[in-house]
Coordinates of C-alpha atoms and ligand atoms in Angstrom, one line a residue:
Chain A
M204 CA 50.3 58.6 82.2
T205 CA 48.9 59.9 85.5
T206 CA 51.2 61.0 88.2
P207 CA 50.1 59.7 91.5
D208 CA 49.8 62.8 93.7
K209 CA 52.2 63.2 96.5
G210 CA 49.5 63.1 99.2
P211 CA 49.8 64.4 102.7
P212 CA 52.9 63.3 104.8
P213 CA 52.2 60.0 106.6
D214 CA 50.8 60.1 110.1
L215 CA 53.4 57.9 111.6
D216 CA 51.7 57.8 115.0
A217 CA 48.6 56.4 113.4
L218 CA 50.6 53.9 111.4
H219 CA 52.3 52.7 114.6
R220 CA 48.9 52.2 116.2
H221 CA 47.8 50.1 113.2
A222 CA 50.9 48.1 113.3
Y223 CA 50.4 47.4 117.0
A224 CA 46.8 46.4 116.4
L225 CA 47.8 44.1 113.6
R226 CA 50.4 42.3 115.8
R227 CA 47.9 42.0 118.6
T228 CA 45.3 40.6 116.3
M229 CA 47.7 38.0 114.9
L230 CA 48.7 36.8 118.4
Q231 CA 45.0 36.5 119.3
M232 CA 44.3 34.5 116.1
A233 CA 47.2 32.1 116.7
A234 CA 46.5 31.7 120.4
G235 CA 45.6 28.2 121.5
K236 CA 46.4 26.8 118.1
G237 CA 49.9 25.9 119.3
E238 CA 51.8 27.1 116.3
G239 CA 51.9 29.0 113.1
Y240 CA 53.6 31.5 110.9
I241 CA 53.4 34.1 113.6
A242 CA 57.1 35.1 113.3
Q243 CA 56.7 36.1 109.6
G244 CA 53.5 38.0 110.4
L245 CA 55.0 40.0 113.2
G246 CA 57.9 40.8 111.0
F247 CA 55.8 42.0 108.1
A248 CA 53.1 43.9 110.1
D249 CA 54.8 47.3 109.6
C250 CA 54.7 47.0 105.8
L251 CA 51.0 46.0 105.9
A252 CA 50.2 49.0 108.1
A253 CA 52.1 51.4 105.7
L254 CA 50.2 49.9 102.7
Y255 CA 46.7 49.6 103.9
F256 CA 46.6 52.8 106.0
G257 CA 48.8 54.9 103.8
E258 CA 50.0 54.0 100.4
L259 CA 47.3 51.9 98.8
R260 CA 44.3 53.5 97.1
H261 CA 41.6 51.1 98.0
D262 CA 38.0 50.9 99.3
P263 CA 37.1 47.9 101.4
A264 CA 33.5 48.5 100.4
R265 CA 34.4 47.9 96.8
P266 CA 37.0 45.1 96.7
D267 CA 36.3 44.6 92.9
D268 CA 36.9 48.2 91.9
P269 CA 38.8 47.9 88.6
D270 CA 41.0 50.9 89.5
R271 CA 42.0 49.8 92.9
D272 CA 45.7 49.4 93.7
R273 CA 46.5 45.7 93.9
F274 CA 48.4 44.2 96.7
L275 CA 49.7 40.7 96.0
L276 CA 50.8 38.6 98.9
S277 CA 53.0 36.0 97.2
T278 CA 53.9 34.1 100.3
G279 CA 50.5 32.5 101.1
H280 CA 51.7 31.2 104.4
Y281 CA 51.8 34.8 105.7
S282 CA 48.0 34.5 105.7
I283 CA 47.7 35.3 109.4
A284 CA 49.2 38.8 108.8
M285 CA 47.0 39.3 105.7
Y286 CA 43.7 38.4 107.5
A287 CA 44.7 40.7 110.4
A288 CA 45.3 43.5 107.8
L289 CA 42.0 42.8 106.0
A290 CA 40.1 42.9 109.2
E291 CA 41.8 46.1 110.4
A292 CA 41.1 47.7 107.0
G293 CA 37.4 46.7 107.0
Y294 CA 37.3 43.8 104.4
L295 CA 36.7 41.2 107.0
D296 CA 34.5 40.8 110.0
R297 CA 36.6 40.6 113.1
D298 CA 34.3 37.9 114.5
E299 CA 35.6 35.6 111.8
L300 CA 39.2 35.9 112.8
P301 CA 39.2 33.2 115.4
T302 CA 38.3 30.6 112.7
Y303 CA 41.8 31.1 111.3
A304 CA 43.2 27.7 110.1
L305 CA 40.2 25.7 111.4
N306 CA 38.5 23.2 109.3
G307 CA 35.9 24.8 107.1
S308 CA 37.1 28.3 107.7
R309 CA 37.2 31.0 105.0
L310 CA 40.6 32.0 106.5
P311 CA 42.8 29.0 105.9
M312 CA 46.4 28.6 106.7
S313 CA 47.4 29.6 103.2
T314 CA 45.7 32.3 101.1
F315 CA 43.2 31.8 98.3
D316 CA 41.8 34.5 96.1
D317 CA 38.1 33.6 96.7
L318 CA 38.3 35.9 99.8
P319 CA 37.6 39.6 99.0
G320 CA 40.9 41.5 99.3
I321 CA 43.1 38.6 98.3
E322 CA 44.4 39.0 94.7
V323 CA 46.2 35.8 94.0
V324 CA 46.5 32.2 95.3
G325 CA 49.6 32.1 97.5
G326 CA 51.3 29.0 98.8
S327 CA 53.0 27.7 95.7
L328 CA 55.8 30.1 96.1
G329 CA 57.4 32.0 93.2
Q330 CA 54.1 32.7 91.4
G331 CA 53.3 36.2 92.7
L332 CA 55.7 38.5 90.9
G333 CA 54.9 37.2 87.4
Q334 CA 51.2 37.8 88.0
A335 CA 52.0 41.3 89.3
V336 CA 53.9 42.1 86.1
G337 CA 50.9 40.9 84.1
M338 CA 48.5 43.0 86.1
A339 CA 50.7 46.1 85.8
L340 CA 50.8 45.7 82.0
G341 CA 47.1 45.1 81.8
L342 CA 46.2 48.1 83.9
R343 CA 48.5 50.3 81.9
L344 CA 46.9 49.1 78.7
D345 CA 43.5 50.2 80.1
G346 CA 44.9 53.6 81.2
S347 CA 44.1 52.8 84.8
P348 CA 45.8 54.9 87.5
A349 CA 46.0 51.7 89.6
R350 CA 49.4 50.5 90.8
V351 CA 50.5 47.0 91.7
F352 CA 52.4 46.1 94.9
C353 CA 53.8 42.7 95.2
E354 CA 55.3 41.2 98.3
F355 CA 57.6 38.2 98.0
S356 CA 60.2 36.7 100.3
D357 CA 63.9 36.1 100.4
G358 CA 63.1 32.4 100.0
E359 CA 61.3 33.1 96.8
L360 CA 64.6 34.6 95.5
D361 CA 65.7 30.9 95.3
E362 CA 63.1 30.3 92.6
G363 CA 64.0 31.0 88.9
S364 CA 60.5 32.2 88.2
T365 CA 61.1 35.2 90.5
W366 CA 64.1 36.3 88.4
E367 CA 62.2 35.7 85.2
A368 CA 59.5 38.0 86.4
L369 CA 62.1 40.6 87.5
M370 CA 63.5 40.7 84.0
S371 CA 60.0 41.1 82.5
G372 CA 59.1 43.9 84.9
A373 CA 62.2 45.8 83.6
T374 CA 61.8 44.8 80.0
F375 CA 58.2 46.1 79.9
D376 CA 59.0 49.3 81.8
C377 CA 56.5 48.6 84.6
D378 CA 56.8 51.8 86.6
N379 CA 53.4 51.1 88.1
L380 CA 54.8 48.1 89.9
V381 CA 56.4 48.0 93.3
A382 CA 58.1 44.9 94.6
L383 CA 58.3 44.5 98.4
V384 CA 60.9 42.0 99.2
D385 CA 60.6 40.6 102.7
C386 CA 64.2 39.7 103.6
N387 CA 63.7 38.1 107.1
G388 CA 66.7 35.8 106.8
I389 CA 64.8 32.6 107.3
Q390 CA 63.2 29.9 105.1
A391 CA 61.7 26.5 105.8
D392 CA 64.9 24.6 106.7
G393 CA 66.4 27.4 108.8
P394 CA 68.5 30.4 107.9
V395 CA 68.7 31.4 104.3
T396 CA 71.7 29.5 103.0
V397 CA 71.5 30.1 99.3
R398 CA 73.7 33.0 98.3
I399 CA 71.0 35.5 97.4
E400 CA 72.9 38.5 98.5
P401 CA 73.5 41.3 97.7
V402 CA 69.8 41.4 97.0
A403 CA 69.5 45.2 96.5
D404 CA 72.4 45.3 94.1
K405 CA 71.1 42.4 92.1
L406 CA 67.6 44.0 91.7
A407 CA 69.2 47.2 90.7
A408 CA 71.4 45.4 88.2
F409 CA 68.1 43.8 86.8
G410 CA 66.8 47.3 86.1
W411 CA 64.7 48.0 89.1
D412 CA 64.8 51.3 91.0
T413 CA 65.8 49.8 94.3
V414 CA 66.1 51.0 97.9
E415 CA 66.9 49.0 101.0
V416 CA 65.1 49.8 104.3
N417 CA 64.7 48.5 107.8
G418 CA 61.3 46.9 107.2
N419 CA 60.4 47.4 110.9
D420 CA 60.9 51.2 110.7
L421 CA 57.7 52.9 109.5
G422 CA 59.6 56.1 108.8
E423 CA 61.9 54.4 106.4
L424 CA 59.1 52.3 104.9
T425 CA 56.8 55.3 104.2
A426 CA 59.7 57.3 102.7
A427 CA 60.6 54.4 100.4
L428 CA 57.0 54.0 99.3
A429 CA 56.7 57.7 98.6
G430 CA 59.9 57.4 96.5
A431 CA 58.4 54.5 94.5
R432 CA 55.7 56.7 93.0
A433 CA 57.9 58.2 90.3
P434 CA 56.5 57.5 86.8
D435 CA 60.0 57.2 85.3
G436 CA 59.6 54.1 83.2
R437 CA 61.3 51.8 85.7
P438 CA 59.8 49.2 88.1
K439 CA 60.5 49.9 91.8
A440 CA 61.8 47.5 94.5
I441 CA 61.9 48.0 98.2
V442 CA 64.2 45.5 99.9
M443 CA 62.9 45.2 103.5
R444 CA 65.2 43.8 106.2
T445 CA 62.7 42.5 108.7
T446 CA 63.1 40.7 112.0
P447 CA 60.9 37.6 112.4
G448 CA 58.8 38.0 115.5
Y449 CA 59.3 41.8 115.7
G450 CA 57.8 43.3 118.8
V451 CA 57.6 40.0 120.8
P452 CA 61.1 39.2 122.2
T453 CA 60.2 35.5 122.9
V454 CA 59.3 34.9 119.3
M455 CA 62.3 37.0 118.1
A456 CA 64.6 34.7 120.1
R457 CA 63.2 31.5 118.5
E458 CA 65.9 29.8 116.5
R459 CA 63.4 27.8 114.5
A460 CA 61.3 30.7 113.5
H461 CA 59.8 29.5 110.2
F462 CA 57.1 27.6 112.1
V463 CA 57.0 28.4 115.8
R464 CA 55.4 26.2 118.3
I465 CA 53.9 28.0 121.3
A466 CA 52.3 26.3 124.3
D467 CA 48.7 27.2 125.3
G468 CA 49.8 29.0 128.5
E469 CA 52.4 31.1 126.7
W470 CA 50.2 33.4 124.6
D471 CA 49.1 35.8 127.3
G472 CA 52.8 36.4 128.1
L473 CA 53.5 37.1 124.4
L474 CA 50.6 39.7 124.3
R475 CA 52.2 41.4 127.4
E476 CA 55.6 41.5 125.7
L477 CA 54.0 43.2 122.7
D478 CA 52.2 45.7 124.9
E479 CA 55.5 46.4 126.7
H480 CA 57.3 46.9 123.3
Y481 CA 54.7 49.5 122.4
G482 CA 54.7 51.0 125.9
V483 CA 51.0 50.2 126.3
V484 CA 49.5 49.7 129.7
A485 CA 48.3 46.1 129.8
H486 CA 44.9 45.4 128.5
V487 CA 42.6 43.8 131.1
Chain B
M114 CA 28.8 36.2 106.7
S115 CA 30.6 32.9 106.3
S116 CA 28.6 30.2 104.6
T117 CA 30.5 27.3 106.0
A118 CA 30.6 27.0 109.7
P119 CA 34.1 26.0 110.9
V120 CA 34.2 22.6 112.6
A121 CA 36.5 21.3 115.2
G122 CA 40.1 20.5 114.1
R123 CA 42.5 22.5 112.1
T124 CA 45.2 22.4 109.4
R125 CA 48.3 20.8 110.8
G126 CA 51.6 22.5 110.4
M127 CA 54.3 21.4 108.0
G128 CA 56.5 19.0 109.8
E129 CA 54.1 18.4 112.7
L130 CA 54.4 14.8 114.0
I131 CA 51.0 13.3 114.0
D132 CA 50.1 10.4 116.3
V133 CA 48.7 7.4 114.7
P134 CA 46.5 5.8 117.3
D135 CA 46.3 2.0 117.5
K136 CA 49.2 1.4 115.1
T137 CA 52.9 0.8 115.5
T138 CA 54.8 3.5 113.8
V139 CA 58.4 4.1 112.6
L140 CA 59.8 7.6 112.8
A141 CA 61.3 9.0 109.5
P142 CA 61.6 5.6 107.8
F143 CA 62.9 7.2 104.6
G144 CA 65.8 9.2 106.0
T145 CA 66.9 6.5 108.5
T146 CA 67.0 3.8 105.8
L147 CA 68.8 6.1 103.4
A148 CA 71.4 6.9 106.0
E149 CA 72.0 3.1 106.4
L150 CA 72.1 2.6 102.7
G151 CA 74.5 5.5 102.3
R152 CA 77.0 3.6 104.4
E153 CA 76.9 0.7 102.0
R154 CA 76.9 2.7 98.8
P155 CA 79.2 5.7 98.7
E156 CA 77.8 6.8 95.4
I157 CA 74.5 7.8 97.0
V158 CA 74.0 11.6 97.4
G159 CA 71.1 13.4 98.9
L160 CA 69.4 16.6 97.9
T161 CA 66.5 18.7 98.9
A162 CA 64.8 22.0 98.0
D163 CA 64.4 23.7 101.4
M164 CA 62.3 20.7 102.5
G165 CA 64.9 18.7 104.4
R166 CA 63.1 18.9 107.8
Y167 CA 59.8 18.2 106.2
S168 CA 60.8 15.3 104.0
D169 CA 62.7 13.2 106.7
I170 CA 66.0 13.3 104.8
L171 CA 67.9 14.9 107.7
P172 CA 69.3 11.6 109.1
F173 CA 71.2 11.2 105.8
R174 CA 72.5 14.8 105.9
D175 CA 73.7 14.2 109.5
A176 CA 75.5 11.0 108.5
F177 CA 77.0 12.4 105.3
P178 CA 77.1 16.2 105.3
D179 CA 79.5 16.3 102.4
R180 CA 77.1 14.2 100.2
F181 CA 74.1 16.3 100.9
F182 CA 73.0 19.5 99.1
N183 CA 70.1 21.8 100.0
V184 CA 69.6 23.8 96.8
G185 CA 67.1 26.2 98.4
M186 CA 63.5 26.5 97.3
A187 CA 64.3 25.8 93.7
E188 CA 62.6 22.6 92.5
Q189 CA 63.6 22.8 88.8
N190 CA 67.2 23.2 89.8
L191 CA 66.9 20.4 92.3
I192 CA 65.9 18.0 89.5
S193 CA 68.5 19.3 87.0
M194 CA 71.3 19.1 89.6
S195 CA 70.2 15.6 90.6
A196 CA 70.4 14.6 86.9
G197 CA 73.8 16.1 86.6
L198 CA 75.1 14.2 89.7
A199 CA 73.6 11.0 88.2
K200 CA 75.4 11.6 84.9
V201 CA 78.7 11.5 86.6
G202 CA 78.1 8.3 88.4
K203 CA 76.1 9.2 91.5
I204 CA 72.7 7.9 92.6
A205 CA 70.8 11.1 93.5
Y206 CA 68.0 10.8 96.1
C207 CA 66.1 14.1 96.1
T208 CA 63.2 15.4 98.1
T209 CA 60.5 18.1 98.2
Y210 CA 56.8 18.0 98.3
S211 CA 55.0 16.0 95.5
V212 CA 53.2 19.1 94.1
F213 CA 56.4 21.0 93.6
V214 CA 58.2 18.2 91.8
T215 CA 55.3 17.3 89.6
R216 CA 53.8 20.6 88.7
R217 CA 56.8 22.9 88.8
A218 CA 59.6 20.6 87.7
Y219 CA 57.7 18.3 85.3
D220 CA 59.7 19.1 82.2
F221 CA 62.9 18.7 84.1
V222 CA 61.9 15.3 85.3
A223 CA 60.9 14.3 81.8
I224 CA 64.0 15.5 79.9
A225 CA 66.9 15.9 82.3
C226 CA 66.0 12.7 84.1
A227 CA 63.7 10.2 82.4
H228 CA 64.9 10.7 78.9
S229 CA 68.5 10.1 79.9
K230 CA 67.5 7.3 82.2
A231 CA 69.4 9.2 84.9
N232 CA 69.8 7.5 88.2
V233 CA 67.6 10.0 90.1
K234 CA 65.3 8.8 92.8
I235 CA 62.7 11.4 93.6
F236 CA 61.0 11.1 97.0
A237 CA 57.9 13.2 96.9
G238 CA 56.4 14.2 100.2
M239 CA 52.8 14.7 101.2
P240 CA 51.2 13.2 98.1
G241 CA 47.5 13.2 97.4
L242 CA 45.2 14.7 100.0
V243 CA 47.7 14.4 102.9
N244 CA 48.7 18.0 103.0
G245 CA 46.2 20.4 104.8
Y246 CA 47.3 23.5 103.0
G247 CA 44.8 23.2 100.2
A248 CA 45.2 22.9 96.5
T249 CA 48.6 24.5 96.3
H250 CA 50.0 21.7 98.4
Q251 CA 47.9 18.7 97.4
A252 CA 49.3 16.5 94.7
T253 CA 46.1 14.9 93.7
E254 CA 47.1 14.3 90.0
D255 CA 50.8 13.4 90.5
L256 CA 50.4 9.7 89.6
N257 CA 48.6 10.7 86.4
M258 CA 51.3 13.2 85.5
M259 CA 54.2 11.0 86.4
R260 CA 52.9 7.9 84.6
G261 CA 52.6 10.0 81.5
I262 CA 56.4 10.2 81.3
A263 CA 58.1 7.5 79.4
D264 CA 60.9 5.5 81.1
L265 CA 59.9 6.6 84.5
T266 CA 59.2 4.2 87.4
V267 CA 56.3 5.3 89.7
I268 CA 55.8 3.9 93.1
D269 CA 53.2 4.6 95.8
P270 CA 54.2 2.7 99.0
C271 CA 51.7 1.6 101.5
D272 CA 53.5 2.0 104.9
A273 CA 56.8 2.1 106.7
T274 CA 57.6 -1.5 106.0
E275 CA 57.2 -1.0 102.3
L276 CA 58.9 2.4 102.2
Q277 CA 62.0 1.1 103.9
Q278 CA 62.2 -1.7 101.2
V279 CA 61.5 0.8 98.4
V280 CA 64.4 3.0 99.5
R281 CA 66.8 0.1 99.0
A282 CA 65.1 -1.4 96.0
V283 CA 65.2 1.7 93.8
A284 CA 69.0 1.9 94.2
D285 CA 69.3 -1.4 92.4
I286 CA 67.2 -0.5 89.4
P287 CA 68.7 1.9 86.8
G288 CA 66.9 5.1 85.8
T289 CA 64.6 7.6 87.3
V290 CA 62.1 6.7 89.9
Y291 CA 59.3 8.7 91.4
V292 CA 58.3 7.6 94.9
R293 CA 55.4 9.0 97.0
L294 CA 56.8 9.6 100.4
P295 CA 55.0 9.2 103.7
R296 CA 56.9 11.1 106.4
G297 CA 56.9 11.6 110.1
R298 CA 55.4 8.8 112.2
V299 CA 54.6 6.3 109.5
P300 CA 52.4 3.4 110.4
V301 CA 53.4 -0.2 110.0
D302 CA 50.6 -2.1 108.2
L303 CA 52.5 -4.8 106.3
D304 CA 54.4 -7.4 108.3
P305 CA 58.1 -6.7 107.9
D306 CA 58.9 -10.4 108.3
S307 CA 56.7 -11.6 105.4
Y308 CA 56.1 -8.7 103.1
R309 CA 58.5 -8.3 100.2
F310 CA 58.3 -5.3 97.9
E311 CA 59.5 -5.9 94.3
V312 CA 59.5 -3.2 91.7
G313 CA 56.7 -3.7 89.2
Q314 CA 55.0 -6.5 91.2
A315 CA 51.5 -6.3 92.6
K316 CA 50.9 -8.4 95.8
Q317 CA 47.7 -10.1 96.8
L318 CA 47.2 -9.5 100.5
R319 CA 43.6 -10.9 101.1
W320 CA 41.5 -13.6 99.6
G321 CA 37.7 -14.3 99.7
G322 CA 34.3 -12.8 98.9
T323 CA 33.1 -11.6 95.6
T324 CA 34.5 -8.1 95.7
G325 CA 38.2 -7.5 94.8
I326 CA 39.8 -4.3 96.0
I327 CA 42.7 -3.1 93.9
S328 CA 44.6 -0.3 95.8
T329 CA 47.8 1.6 96.0
G330 CA 49.6 3.7 98.7
Y331 CA 48.1 3.9 102.1
M332 CA 44.7 3.2 100.7
T333 CA 45.7 -0.4 100.8
A334 CA 46.2 -0.1 104.6
R335 CA 42.8 1.5 104.8
A336 CA 41.2 -1.4 102.8
L337 CA 42.7 -3.8 105.3
D338 CA 41.4 -1.7 108.2
A339 CA 38.0 -1.7 106.7
L340 CA 38.0 -5.4 106.2
S341 CA 38.7 -5.9 109.9
V342 CA 35.8 -3.5 110.7
V343 CA 33.3 -5.6 108.6
A344 CA 34.8 -9.0 109.4
D345 CA 32.3 -9.7 112.2
R346 CA 29.5 -9.1 109.7
G347 CA 30.9 -12.0 107.7
I348 CA 32.1 -9.7 104.9
E349 CA 35.2 -10.7 103.1
A350 CA 37.0 -9.3 100.0
G351 CA 40.2 -9.8 98.1
V352 CA 42.9 -7.1 98.2
L353 CA 45.5 -6.7 95.5
H354 CA 48.1 -4.1 96.5
V355 CA 49.7 -2.3 93.5
P356 CA 52.6 -0.2 94.8
T357 CA 54.2 0.2 91.4
I358 CA 52.0 2.3 89.1
K359 CA 54.5 2.2 86.3
P360 CA 55.5 -0.3 84.9
F361 CA 52.0 -1.6 85.6
D362 CA 51.6 -5.3 86.6
V363 CA 49.0 -6.1 84.0
A364 CA 49.2 -9.9 84.5
S365 CA 48.6 -9.8 88.2
V366 CA 45.7 -7.4 87.9
L367 CA 44.0 -9.5 85.2
E368 CA 44.5 -12.7 87.2
F369 CA 43.1 -11.1 90.3
A370 CA 40.1 -9.6 88.5
R371 CA 39.2 -12.9 87.0
G372 CA 38.5 -14.2 90.5
Y373 CA 36.0 -11.5 91.5
E374 CA 32.6 -10.3 90.4
R375 CA 33.0 -6.7 91.3
I376 CA 36.2 -4.6 91.4
V377 CA 36.8 -1.6 93.8
V378 CA 39.8 0.6 93.0
A379 CA 41.1 2.8 95.8
E380 CA 43.8 5.5 95.6
N381 CA 44.9 8.7 97.4
H382 CA 44.5 10.5 94.1
K383 CA 41.9 11.6 91.6
T384 CA 39.7 8.8 90.3
T385 CA 40.7 9.8 86.8
G386 CA 44.1 9.3 85.4
G387 CA 45.6 7.2 88.2
L388 CA 45.1 3.6 89.3
A389 CA 41.4 3.4 88.5
T390 CA 42.0 4.5 84.9
L391 CA 44.8 2.0 84.6
V392 CA 42.7 -0.9 85.9
I393 CA 39.8 -0.1 83.7
E394 CA 42.0 0.2 80.7
T395 CA 43.7 -3.1 81.5
L396 CA 40.4 -5.0 82.0
F397 CA 38.9 -3.5 78.9
D398 CA 41.9 -4.3 76.7
A399 CA 41.8 -7.9 77.8
G400 CA 38.0 -8.1 77.2
L401 CA 37.5 -8.8 80.9
L402 CA 34.4 -6.8 81.8
R403 CA 33.7 -6.3 85.5
P404 CA 31.8 -3.5 87.2
V405 CA 34.4 -1.2 88.7
E406 CA 33.7 1.2 91.6
R407 CA 36.2 3.9 92.5
I408 CA 37.3 5.3 95.9
G409 CA 39.3 8.4 95.3
L410 CA 39.1 12.1 94.7
A411 CA 36.9 14.0 92.3
D412 CA 38.4 16.2 89.5
S413 CA 38.5 19.3 91.6
F414 CA 40.7 21.5 93.8
F415 CA 40.4 20.7 97.5
E416 CA 40.3 22.9 100.6
C417 CA 42.5 23.3 103.6
G418 CA 42.0 21.4 106.8
S419 CA 43.0 18.4 108.9
Q420 CA 43.5 15.1 107.1
E421 CA 40.6 13.4 108.8
Y422 CA 38.3 16.3 107.9
L423 CA 39.4 16.4 104.3
E424 CA 39.2 12.6 103.9
A425 CA 35.7 12.5 105.3
K426 CA 34.5 15.4 103.3
Y427 CA 35.9 14.1 100.0
G428 CA 34.9 10.5 100.5
V429 CA 38.2 8.6 101.0
D430 CA 38.0 7.8 104.7
L431 CA 37.5 4.5 106.5
G432 CA 33.7 5.0 106.5
R433 CA 33.6 5.2 102.8
F434 CA 35.4 1.9 102.5
V435 CA 33.0 0.3 104.9
E436 CA 30.1 1.7 103.0
V437 CA 31.4 0.3 99.7
L438 CA 32.1 -3.1 101.3
T439 CA 28.8 -3.4 103.0
S440 CA 26.9 -2.5 99.9
S441 CA 28.2 -5.6 98.1
R442 CA 26.6 -9.0 98.3
T443 CA 29.5 -11.2 99.4
Ligands
LIG525 C1 57.2 26.3 95.2 C2 57.3 25.9 96.6 N1 58.2 25.2 97.1 C3 58.3 24.8 98.4 C4 57.4 25.3 99.2 C5 57.4 24.9 100.7 N2 57.7 26.0 101.5 C6 56.8 26.7 102.2 S1 57.4 28.1 103.0 C7 59.0 27.7 102.4 C8 60.1 28.7 102.7 C9 60.1 29.8 101.7 O1 61.0 30.8 102.1 P1 60.5 32.1 102.9 O2 59.2 32.5 102.3 O3 61.6 33.1 102.8 O4 60.3 31.5 104.3 P2 59.9 32.2 105.7 O5 60.5 33.6 105.7 O6 58.5 32.2 105.9 O7 60.6 31.3 106.7 C10 59.0 26.6 101.6 C11 60.2 26.0 101.0 C12 56.3 26.1 98.7 N3 55.3 26.5 99.5 N4 56.3 26.4 97.4

């Protein structure tokens, strides 16, 4: 088995800039569309920055490289965040981003794997992790150095299929698999009410090397990702506590954050809030 | 770079209330009727799988918080728990989107519910092409799947009038029922004073011409709309509305078909496996041969977008009905 090299220490400043850029792009994509899964996207931006500009071994010029690390976005409705990341990383032309969610766009409201850089069809939730386990096993059979990273949400912990996949990941010793659990505390009907906690303890009890981090802290995220490289025969899980709308106080304050509605005139204000959060002098 | 140029319009969000121009609408007819019925029948309980807001069941929750259970996004468990509640004497009304009931929880519907004739009433939201989130959310084969299960009743209501009556009617029949659920602002197309839904009965709504339309769900409303569009051209057609897909009203379909030279079947579903297949099978079995045209969806996965965009693109919009009606010699 190949040991992934330790690599240089992460450039946290650069990651911050990418996370800021992702958030800005998302707000611009959603602007004028009145609504969307912007709260989840803003909450998940730091993880995407840490993956695409740090942890993942990937080449946007070769999205079909058999030895690329795979990133699976199980929650297809986080598409806005995914497209922002794919554009920032060079998979997508920025000019295409404004078509997000429009009729006939290649960037629909939910993710489909006909777009380069998207590994699975999201949307029907609870289907990501099982596919990630299968990919991890197949890549291992082929002696590939590639690793598999799979995002899924706290809501997906309601689905039995997620727990079935968790057991498989441990049973088949998938140490080339990293689960990224986005615990943002909300699901479609409001706050998470199913008793999924304590998530980290449960995953550990299911045989996963588990750490819990503030998912909006790039230092904690990158340290957890570095710790997940150990080829010790066990799958890895990073339980990320994220804040929906992170970086944009008005969105963070929304009670119904699953699907926020924003009036046409409000978007510029949200961009200004984001700039303030990052201490950036307003763009003109 | 992109081969398809985006056109105006966009995917609507889950739970968005969409205006229906030129029609009277009822807001959340399912949940409001269920809340009324819940007052009359204390044995009714409500369940959802994290789709309360999006399936209109919240009026029932607000009226009877103790008799309402949100199981989280766990559709198999939703159906098993509903079966369990039914087996100790409750009538379990449960909701999520059609796709997640049919594709994910199919075995649970068949065994925990239908096989035991459990008193479970499944209200399945955003059936057919109604959902703009693409193939993952579009239950375009649900009628086919559900009618494949023995001892299951399958209903596709036309409008708010019919849905309100269905909510009450299914409480009075034993066993498991699958109902396609229109939500939000639901149009009124059938006259509440004269229209009466009966489980298992097809209803003739229009007479005349040489073309007979057999339709289910909101495609019946579309057929009626199309007939008003072509009326000034002197075109008439018969319309037989078939809300109950299973058990299928063979007698009414045959009687209706005998009166027309050409049959058009319309459904918000694939043209294979659903109503069209049933009609053709019924006619053929009876040796009654009529040319049959189908308005419905191809055997394919469909993309994301607004409902009008998708319906036009995939040939189930009003224009398609008008085209089919005007191509007939009436
Ligand atoms: C299998 C399945 N059931 C139901 C849905 C409808 N749905 C879409 S998002 C969502 C909430 C899922 O929870 P989570 O991903 O934690 O929500 P978020 O953090 O985005 O609010 C639900 C129930 C779905 N897409 N797939």
